[in-house]
XYZ file of C-alpha atoms in Angstrom:
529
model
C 5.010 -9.272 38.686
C 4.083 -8.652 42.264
C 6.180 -6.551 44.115
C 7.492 -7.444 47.812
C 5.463 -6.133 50.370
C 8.528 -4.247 52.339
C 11.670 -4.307 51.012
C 13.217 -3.403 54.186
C 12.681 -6.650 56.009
C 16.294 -8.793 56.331
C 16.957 -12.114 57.131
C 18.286 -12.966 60.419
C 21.473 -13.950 61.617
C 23.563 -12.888 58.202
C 25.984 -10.042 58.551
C 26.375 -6.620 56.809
C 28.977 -4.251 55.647
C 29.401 -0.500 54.426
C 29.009 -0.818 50.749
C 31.603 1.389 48.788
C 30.368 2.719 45.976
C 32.652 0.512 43.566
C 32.320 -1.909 40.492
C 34.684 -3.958 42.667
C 32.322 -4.191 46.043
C 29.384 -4.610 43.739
C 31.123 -7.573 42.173
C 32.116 -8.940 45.669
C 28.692 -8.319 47.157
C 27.290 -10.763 44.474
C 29.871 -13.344 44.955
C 29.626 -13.272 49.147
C 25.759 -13.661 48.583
C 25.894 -16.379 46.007
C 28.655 -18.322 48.422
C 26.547 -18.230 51.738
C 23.466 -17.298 52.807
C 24.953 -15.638 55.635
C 25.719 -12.352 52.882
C 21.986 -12.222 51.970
C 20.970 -9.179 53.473
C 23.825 -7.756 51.460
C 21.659 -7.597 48.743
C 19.783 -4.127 50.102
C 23.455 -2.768 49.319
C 23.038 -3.837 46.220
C 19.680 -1.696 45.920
C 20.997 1.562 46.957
C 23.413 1.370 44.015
C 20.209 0.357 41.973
C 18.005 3.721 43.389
C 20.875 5.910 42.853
C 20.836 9.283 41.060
C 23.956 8.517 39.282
C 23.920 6.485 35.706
C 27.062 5.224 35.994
C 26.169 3.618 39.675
C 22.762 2.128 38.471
C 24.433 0.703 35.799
C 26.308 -1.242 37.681
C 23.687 -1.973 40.081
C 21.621 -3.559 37.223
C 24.630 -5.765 35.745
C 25.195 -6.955 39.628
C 21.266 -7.651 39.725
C 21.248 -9.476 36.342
C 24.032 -11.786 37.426
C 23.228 -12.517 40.912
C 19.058 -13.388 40.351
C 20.326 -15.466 37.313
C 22.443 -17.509 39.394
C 19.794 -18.049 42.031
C 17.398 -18.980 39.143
C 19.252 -21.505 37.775
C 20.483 -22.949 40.672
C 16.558 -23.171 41.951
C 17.975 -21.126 44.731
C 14.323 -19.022 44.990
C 11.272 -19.999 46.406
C 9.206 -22.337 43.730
C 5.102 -22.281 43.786
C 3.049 -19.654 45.300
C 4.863 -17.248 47.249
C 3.609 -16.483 50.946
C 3.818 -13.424 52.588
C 7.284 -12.563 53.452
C 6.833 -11.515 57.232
C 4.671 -14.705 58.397
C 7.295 -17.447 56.412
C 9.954 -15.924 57.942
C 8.336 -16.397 61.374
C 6.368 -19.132 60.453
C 7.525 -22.696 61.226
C 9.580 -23.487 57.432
C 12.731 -24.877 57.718
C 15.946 -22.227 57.376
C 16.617 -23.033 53.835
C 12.976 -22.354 52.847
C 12.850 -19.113 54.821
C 16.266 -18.039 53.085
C 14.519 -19.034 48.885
C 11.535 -17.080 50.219
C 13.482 -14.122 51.847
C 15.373 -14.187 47.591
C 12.224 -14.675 45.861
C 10.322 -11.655 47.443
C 14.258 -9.694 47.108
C 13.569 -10.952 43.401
C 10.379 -9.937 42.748
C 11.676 -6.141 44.312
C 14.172 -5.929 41.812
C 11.827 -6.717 39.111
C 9.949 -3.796 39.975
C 12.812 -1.554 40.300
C 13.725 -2.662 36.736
C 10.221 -2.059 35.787
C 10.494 1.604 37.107
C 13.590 2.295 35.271
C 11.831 2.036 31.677
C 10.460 4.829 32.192
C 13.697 6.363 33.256
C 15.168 10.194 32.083
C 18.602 8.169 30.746
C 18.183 5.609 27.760
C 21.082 4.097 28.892
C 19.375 3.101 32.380
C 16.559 2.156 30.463
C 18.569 -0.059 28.163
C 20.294 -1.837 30.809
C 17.117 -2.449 32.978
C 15.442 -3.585 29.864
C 18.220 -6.212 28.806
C 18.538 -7.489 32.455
C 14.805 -8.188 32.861
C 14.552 -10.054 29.603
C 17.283 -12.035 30.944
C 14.719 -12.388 33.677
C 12.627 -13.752 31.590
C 14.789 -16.520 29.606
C 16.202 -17.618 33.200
C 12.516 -17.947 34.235
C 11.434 -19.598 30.763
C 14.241 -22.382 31.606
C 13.649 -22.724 35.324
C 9.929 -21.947 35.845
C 9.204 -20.855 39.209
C 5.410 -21.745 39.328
C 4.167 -24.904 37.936
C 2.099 -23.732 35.214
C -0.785 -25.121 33.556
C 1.722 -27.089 30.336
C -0.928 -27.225 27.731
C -1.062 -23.767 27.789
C 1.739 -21.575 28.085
C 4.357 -24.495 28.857
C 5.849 -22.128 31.975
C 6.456 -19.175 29.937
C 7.327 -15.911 31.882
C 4.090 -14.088 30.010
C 3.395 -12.452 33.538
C 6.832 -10.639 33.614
C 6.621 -9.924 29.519
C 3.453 -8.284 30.081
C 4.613 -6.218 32.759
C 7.604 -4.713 30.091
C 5.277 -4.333 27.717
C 2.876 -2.457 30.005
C 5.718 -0.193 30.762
C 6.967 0.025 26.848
C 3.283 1.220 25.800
C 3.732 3.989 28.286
C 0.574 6.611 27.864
C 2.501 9.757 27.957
C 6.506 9.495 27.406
C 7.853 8.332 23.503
C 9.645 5.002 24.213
C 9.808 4.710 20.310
C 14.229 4.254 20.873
C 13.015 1.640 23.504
C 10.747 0.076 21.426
C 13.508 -0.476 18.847
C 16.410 -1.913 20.900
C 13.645 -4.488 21.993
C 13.309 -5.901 18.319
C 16.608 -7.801 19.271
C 14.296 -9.938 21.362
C 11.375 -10.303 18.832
C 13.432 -11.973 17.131
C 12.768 -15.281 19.693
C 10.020 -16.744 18.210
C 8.026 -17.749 21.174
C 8.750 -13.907 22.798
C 6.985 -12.773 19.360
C 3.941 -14.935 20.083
C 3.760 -13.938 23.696
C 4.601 -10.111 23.219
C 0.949 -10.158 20.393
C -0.842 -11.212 23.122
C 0.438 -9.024 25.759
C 0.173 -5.918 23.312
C -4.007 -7.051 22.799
C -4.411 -7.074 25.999
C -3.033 -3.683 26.600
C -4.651 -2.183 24.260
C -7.959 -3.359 25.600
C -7.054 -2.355 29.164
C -6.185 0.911 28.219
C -8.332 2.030 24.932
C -11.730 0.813 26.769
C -10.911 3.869 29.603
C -9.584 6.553 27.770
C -12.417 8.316 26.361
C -11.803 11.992 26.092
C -7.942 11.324 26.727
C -5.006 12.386 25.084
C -3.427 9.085 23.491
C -1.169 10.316 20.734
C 1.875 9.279 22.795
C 0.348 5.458 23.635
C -0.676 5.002 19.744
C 2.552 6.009 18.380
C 4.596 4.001 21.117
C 1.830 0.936 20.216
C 2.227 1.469 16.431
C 6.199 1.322 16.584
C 5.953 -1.662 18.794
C 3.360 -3.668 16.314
C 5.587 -2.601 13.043
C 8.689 -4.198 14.879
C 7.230 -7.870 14.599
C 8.295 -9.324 12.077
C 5.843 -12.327 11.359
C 7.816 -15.826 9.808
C 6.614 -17.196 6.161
C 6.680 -20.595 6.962
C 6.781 -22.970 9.478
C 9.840 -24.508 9.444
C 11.237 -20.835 9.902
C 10.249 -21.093 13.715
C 13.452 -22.326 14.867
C 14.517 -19.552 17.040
C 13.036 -19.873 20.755
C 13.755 -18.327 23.565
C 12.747 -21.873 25.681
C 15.359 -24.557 25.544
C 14.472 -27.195 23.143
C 13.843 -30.128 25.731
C 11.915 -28.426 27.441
C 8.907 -27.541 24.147
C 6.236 -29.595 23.483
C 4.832 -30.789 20.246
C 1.564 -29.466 21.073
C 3.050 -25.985 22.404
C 0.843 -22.901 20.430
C 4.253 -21.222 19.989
C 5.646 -23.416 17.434
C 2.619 -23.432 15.550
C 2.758 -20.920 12.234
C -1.136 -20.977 12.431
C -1.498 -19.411 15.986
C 0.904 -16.919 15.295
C -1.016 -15.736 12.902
C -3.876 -15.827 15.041
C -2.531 -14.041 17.490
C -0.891 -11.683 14.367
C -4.195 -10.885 13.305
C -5.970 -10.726 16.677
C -3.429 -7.813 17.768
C -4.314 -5.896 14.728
C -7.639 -6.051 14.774
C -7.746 -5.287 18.422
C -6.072 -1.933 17.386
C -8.074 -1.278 14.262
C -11.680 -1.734 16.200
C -10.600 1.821 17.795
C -11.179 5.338 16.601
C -7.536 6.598 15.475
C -6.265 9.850 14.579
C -5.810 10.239 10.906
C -2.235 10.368 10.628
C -2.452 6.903 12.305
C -4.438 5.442 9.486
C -2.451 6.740 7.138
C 0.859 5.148 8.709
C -1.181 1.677 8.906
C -2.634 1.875 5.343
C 1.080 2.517 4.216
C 2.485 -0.723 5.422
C -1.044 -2.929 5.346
C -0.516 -4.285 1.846
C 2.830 -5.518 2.452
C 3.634 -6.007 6.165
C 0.204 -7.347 7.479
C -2.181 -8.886 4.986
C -0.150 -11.075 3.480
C 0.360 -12.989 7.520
C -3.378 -12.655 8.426
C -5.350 -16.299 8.695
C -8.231 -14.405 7.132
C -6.892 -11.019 4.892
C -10.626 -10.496 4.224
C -11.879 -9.173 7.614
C -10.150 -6.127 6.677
C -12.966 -4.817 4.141
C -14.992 -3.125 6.336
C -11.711 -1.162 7.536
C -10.718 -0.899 3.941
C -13.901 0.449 2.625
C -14.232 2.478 5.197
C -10.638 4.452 4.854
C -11.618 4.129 0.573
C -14.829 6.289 1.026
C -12.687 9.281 3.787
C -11.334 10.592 0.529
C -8.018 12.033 0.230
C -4.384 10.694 1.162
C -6.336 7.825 3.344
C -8.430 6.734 0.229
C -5.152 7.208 -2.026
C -3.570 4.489 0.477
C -6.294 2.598 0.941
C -5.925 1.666 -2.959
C -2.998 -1.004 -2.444
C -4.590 -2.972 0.005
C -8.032 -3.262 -1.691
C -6.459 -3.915 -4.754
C -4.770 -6.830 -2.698
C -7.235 -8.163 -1.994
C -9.637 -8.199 -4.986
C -6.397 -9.961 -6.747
C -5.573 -12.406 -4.225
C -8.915 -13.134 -2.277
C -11.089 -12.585 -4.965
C -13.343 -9.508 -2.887
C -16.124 -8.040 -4.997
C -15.952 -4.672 -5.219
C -18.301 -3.343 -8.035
C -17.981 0.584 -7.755
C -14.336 0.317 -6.873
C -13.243 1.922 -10.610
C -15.949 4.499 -10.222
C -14.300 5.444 -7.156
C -10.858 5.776 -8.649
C -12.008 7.947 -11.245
C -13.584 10.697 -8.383
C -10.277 10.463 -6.857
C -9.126 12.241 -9.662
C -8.848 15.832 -8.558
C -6.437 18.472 -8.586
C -5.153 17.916 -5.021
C -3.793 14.605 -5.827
C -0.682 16.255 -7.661
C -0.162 17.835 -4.004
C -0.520 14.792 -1.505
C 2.578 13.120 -0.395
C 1.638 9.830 -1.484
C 1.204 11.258 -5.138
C 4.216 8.377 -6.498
C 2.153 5.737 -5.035
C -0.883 7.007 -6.069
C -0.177 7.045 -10.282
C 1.779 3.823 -9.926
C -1.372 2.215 -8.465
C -3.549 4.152 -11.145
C -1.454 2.608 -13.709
C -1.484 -0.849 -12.094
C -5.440 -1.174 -12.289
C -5.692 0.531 -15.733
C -3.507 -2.033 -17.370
C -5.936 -4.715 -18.148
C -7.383 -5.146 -21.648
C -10.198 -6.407 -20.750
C -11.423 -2.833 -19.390
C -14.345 -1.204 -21.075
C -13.842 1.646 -23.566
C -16.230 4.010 -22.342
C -14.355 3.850 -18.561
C -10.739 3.663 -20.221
C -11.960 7.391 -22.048
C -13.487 8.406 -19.147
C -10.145 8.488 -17.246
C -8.105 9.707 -20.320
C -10.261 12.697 -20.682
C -10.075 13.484 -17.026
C -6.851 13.502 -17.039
C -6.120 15.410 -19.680
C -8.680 18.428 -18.184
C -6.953 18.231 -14.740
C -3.652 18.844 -16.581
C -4.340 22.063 -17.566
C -4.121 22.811 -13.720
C -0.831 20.797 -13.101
C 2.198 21.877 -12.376
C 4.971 20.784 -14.654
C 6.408 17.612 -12.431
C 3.007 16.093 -12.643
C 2.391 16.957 -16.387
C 5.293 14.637 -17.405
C 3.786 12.216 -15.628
C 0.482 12.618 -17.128
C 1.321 13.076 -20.757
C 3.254 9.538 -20.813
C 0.043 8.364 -18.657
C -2.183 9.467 -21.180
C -0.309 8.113 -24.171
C 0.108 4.487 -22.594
C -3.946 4.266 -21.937
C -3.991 5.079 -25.940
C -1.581 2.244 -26.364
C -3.273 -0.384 -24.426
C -6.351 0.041 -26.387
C -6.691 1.968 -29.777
C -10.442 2.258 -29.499
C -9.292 5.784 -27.743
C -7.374 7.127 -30.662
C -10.832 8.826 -31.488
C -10.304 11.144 -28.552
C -6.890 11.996 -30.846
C -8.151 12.486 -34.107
C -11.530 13.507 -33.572
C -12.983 14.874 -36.920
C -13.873 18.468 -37.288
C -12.046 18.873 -33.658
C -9.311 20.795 -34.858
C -11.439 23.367 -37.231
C -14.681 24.975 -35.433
C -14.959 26.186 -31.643
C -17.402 23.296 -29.708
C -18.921 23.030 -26.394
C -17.188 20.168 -24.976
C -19.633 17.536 -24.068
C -17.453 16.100 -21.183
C -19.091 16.890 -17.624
C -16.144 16.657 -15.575
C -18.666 17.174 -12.651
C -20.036 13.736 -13.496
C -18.977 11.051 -10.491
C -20.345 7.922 -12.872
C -17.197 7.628 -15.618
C -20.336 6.048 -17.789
C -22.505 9.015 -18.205
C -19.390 11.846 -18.258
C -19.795 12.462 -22.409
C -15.731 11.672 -22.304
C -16.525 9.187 -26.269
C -18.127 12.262 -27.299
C -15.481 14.714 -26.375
C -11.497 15.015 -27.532
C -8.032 15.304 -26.231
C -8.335 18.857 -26.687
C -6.396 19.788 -23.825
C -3.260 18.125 -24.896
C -3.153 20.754 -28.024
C -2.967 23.272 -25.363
C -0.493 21.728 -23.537
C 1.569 21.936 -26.871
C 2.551 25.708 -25.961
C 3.467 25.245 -22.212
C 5.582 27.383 -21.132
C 8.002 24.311 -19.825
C 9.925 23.151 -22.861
C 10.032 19.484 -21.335
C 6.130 19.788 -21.249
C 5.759 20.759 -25.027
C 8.020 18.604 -26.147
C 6.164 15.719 -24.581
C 2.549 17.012 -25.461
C 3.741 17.658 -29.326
C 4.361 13.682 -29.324
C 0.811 13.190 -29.894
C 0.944 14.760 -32.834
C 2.939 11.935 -34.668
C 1.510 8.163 -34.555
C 2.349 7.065 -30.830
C 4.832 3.481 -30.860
C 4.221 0.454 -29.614
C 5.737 0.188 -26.555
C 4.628 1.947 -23.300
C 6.646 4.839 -21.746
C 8.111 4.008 -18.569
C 6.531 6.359 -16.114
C 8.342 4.820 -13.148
C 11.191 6.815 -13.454
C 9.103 10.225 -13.695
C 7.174 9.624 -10.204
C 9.517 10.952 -8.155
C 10.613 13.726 -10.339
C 10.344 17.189 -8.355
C 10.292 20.891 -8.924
C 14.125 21.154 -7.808
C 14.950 18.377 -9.868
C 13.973 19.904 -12.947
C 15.592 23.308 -12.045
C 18.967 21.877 -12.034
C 18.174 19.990 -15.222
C 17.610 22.872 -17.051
C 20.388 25.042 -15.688
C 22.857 22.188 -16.132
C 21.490 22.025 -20.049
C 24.540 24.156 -21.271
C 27.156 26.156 -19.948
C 26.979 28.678 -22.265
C 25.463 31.985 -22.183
C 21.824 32.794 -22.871
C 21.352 35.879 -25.298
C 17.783 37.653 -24.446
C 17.839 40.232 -27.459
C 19.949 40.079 -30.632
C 20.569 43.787 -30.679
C 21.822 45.113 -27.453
C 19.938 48.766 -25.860
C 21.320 51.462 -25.934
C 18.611 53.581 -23.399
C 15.956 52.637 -21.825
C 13.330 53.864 -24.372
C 14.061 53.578 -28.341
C 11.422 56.435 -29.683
C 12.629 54.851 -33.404
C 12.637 51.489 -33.127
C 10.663 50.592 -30.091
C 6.720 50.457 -29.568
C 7.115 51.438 -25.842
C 9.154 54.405 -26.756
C 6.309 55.870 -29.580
C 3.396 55.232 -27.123
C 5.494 56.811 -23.937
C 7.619 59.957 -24.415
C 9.459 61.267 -21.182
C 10.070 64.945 -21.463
């Protein structure tokens, strides 16, 4: 939106008076402008109130703004087509009543900017109000166009002005993340979605193409909050909600189509994912991928390159990366031949550390679950996870053990790692190489369970307890590890001192001194004199 070229320039011939720095006057000022043209000038009175250093009197400024432009709008009271410049039309030879729409359109396009300005205002409450009054702006422009726009495109649509709020919302170095979320009211609007996808793409490229060696954590996070508030329709006949009145859409309007919002949906996305972002960005994206933005993408498999890529970082990213691939071999049918070899190397000891641990054994559990898996790869991850538990803490072990016991379930085959003869009664090298990254050529057939006998005197009672199952013939039905995933270190504290009430006795006899020369072996082998 183009500002005015001087704001100070008045119309002739109209009076003036002292403003007062009331709710009252600003309410009158509005009314005397909108009953004669005479009161236009009053409108710079109106604009103090809107530059002042006082909330409470730029709030009220904005509310007088947001009524009076409104009015003008619908009652085609500003200048319509392309604007000329101010000075010249108002000496040039138009009649008075198109001096008097130009003189309002170029007042107009002033307090746009002032709104504009205030966005990126100290007070959220300035920037709330100026935020709300500019997207009311935007509808009273949507419904009364003020340049004849080319109809088989954006059917008059205000995408100038939305661009211009969302330039200000994807600010580069303040966190407009509360801004961001009072403006999901008006994502709601179906055609403001559509518009808002496009605007955000064309920031991004604007802005990402010139900041090489730049600071951008602010403008990604302010971007990423303002992508995860659309909320993309399922159907069709779900995009009822428009901001436009209904007579005045078209059948062939892009708005109304399901298809090109997921075009511009996916365009948006991709436009952010062709950048180099911070890690912690991925890792918010992969999060949410799965469920918030493949499933509205006209084509879900232009994401394995970015999918592969994040899979072979390693770590929390690959850990994450797991849903989404596994998405889209399911749904999309994507090849992915060394995706189980993969898994398996994830396996190391920092994954009972990562945040994303939960997710990480639920999704283990979700691709091990077919029956159609071979044995040798089914072993492979039994064994390795039986060797990594002797280096988990207890939380994860009762995770594990149930893990371990379901893969035996789901296929029997791997009761050899359980019962393995001669096991039990000589001291073997164990042929597993848990250094081996192909689960095919790790010796895990040749090897046992071994580590689970161990895990039979842990000092955790709950762990014991759960490893001594495998001594008895393990049931039918699967353990339901769901419930453990989330179990933590504190959790199990106040288990176990909420067990019993009761005392604990530490020695049946009580002492009498510190060291029992008769009775005691410390006492015999130390003798204080």
């Amino acid at each position: 939106m183009a500002p005015a070229k001087k704001r100070n320039v008045k119309l002739a011939n109209s009076s003036q008076a002292s403003p007062k720095k009331t709710k009252i006057d600003l309410s009158s000022k509005v009314e005397g402008i909108l009953e004669s043209r005479k009161n236009a000038n009053d409108v710079f009175d109106i604009f103090e109130f809107l530059q002042s250093e006082e909330e409470k009197d730029v709030v009220q400024a904005v509310d007088a703004c947001g009524h009076l432009f409104c009015q003008l709008l619908e009652t085609r009271r500003l200048y319509r087509g392309k604007l000329p410049e101010e000075e010249e039309a108002l000496k040039g030879p138009h009649s008075a009543e198109d001096k008097y729409h130009i003189f309002m359109r170029h007042r107009y396009h002033s307090c746009v900017e002032m709104l504009l300005e205030h966005l990126s205002h100290e007070l959220h409450g300035v920037q709330e109000v100026s935020l709300c009054c500019l997207m009311k702006f935007a509808a009273g422009q949507g419904q009364h166009p003020l340049e004849d726009l080319d109809w088989s495109q954006h059917f008059s649509f205000p995408v100038k002005l939305l661009q211009a709020v969302v330039d200000r919302l994807l600010s580069r170095t303040a966190d407009q993340s509360l801004l961001i979320s009072r403006f999901q009211e008006f994502l709601e609007k179906d055609d403001v979605r559509y518009y808002i996808m496009g605007c955000i793409r064309q920031n991004l490229v604007r802005v990402m193409d010139h900041s090489k060696g730049k600071d951008m954590a602010a403008y990604l996070n302010n971007v990423f909050s303002l992508m995860c508030n659309i909320s993309m329709p399922k159907k069709e006949a779900e995009l009822c909600n428009f901001m436009l009145p209904q007579e005045a859409k078209h059948e062939d309007w892009k708005a109304t189509k399901l298809n090109e919002h997921k075009r511009n949906f996916e365009w948006m996305w991709l436009g952010l994912l062709k950048y180099k972002l911070p890690s912690s960005m991925y890792k918010k994206i992969l999060v949410i991928l799965h469920d918030s933005i493949l499933p509205h993408l006209r084509t879900p498999t232009l994401m394995i390159d970015f999918l592969t890529a994040a899979y072979d970082v390693g770590g929390a990213i690959s850990l994450l990366a797991l849903n989404a691939l596994f998405v889209l071999m399911h749904q999309h049918n994507l090849d992915y031949p060394d995706f189980y070899k993969k898994l398996y190397n994830l396996l190391e000891p920092s994954i009972f550390h990562v945040k994303y641990r939960a997710r990480f054994f639920h999704l283990l559990d979700l691709f091990l679950t077919s029956s159609h898996l071979p044995l040798y790869l089914v072993a492979a991850f039994a064994k390795r996870l039986a060797r990594l538990a002797l280096l988990a803490p207890p939380t994860a072990l009762l995770i594990l053990l149930p893990f371990i016991a379901n893969l035996v379930r789901r296929h029997p085959s791997c009761r050899v790692l359980l019962h393995k003869p001669g096991a039990d009664d000589e001291a073997v090298e164990d042929p597993f190489v848990m250094e081996e990254e192909e689960p095919a050529q790790c010796g895990a057939l040749d090897s046992s369970l071994w580590e689970i006998k161990t895990l039979q005197r842990h000092y955790h009672p709950d762990v014991a307890k759960a490893a001594m199952l495998f001594n008895t013939p393990l049931s039918g039905g699967e353990d339901d590890i769901n419930r453990l995933l989330e179990t933590t270190t504190y959790q199990l504290m106040e288990k176990d001192l909420k067990v019993s009430s009761k005392k604990v006795p530490l020695e049946f006899e009580g002492a009498t001194r510190l060291l029992d020369a008769d009775k005691d072996v410390l006492g015999r082998l130390f003798c204080l004199h």
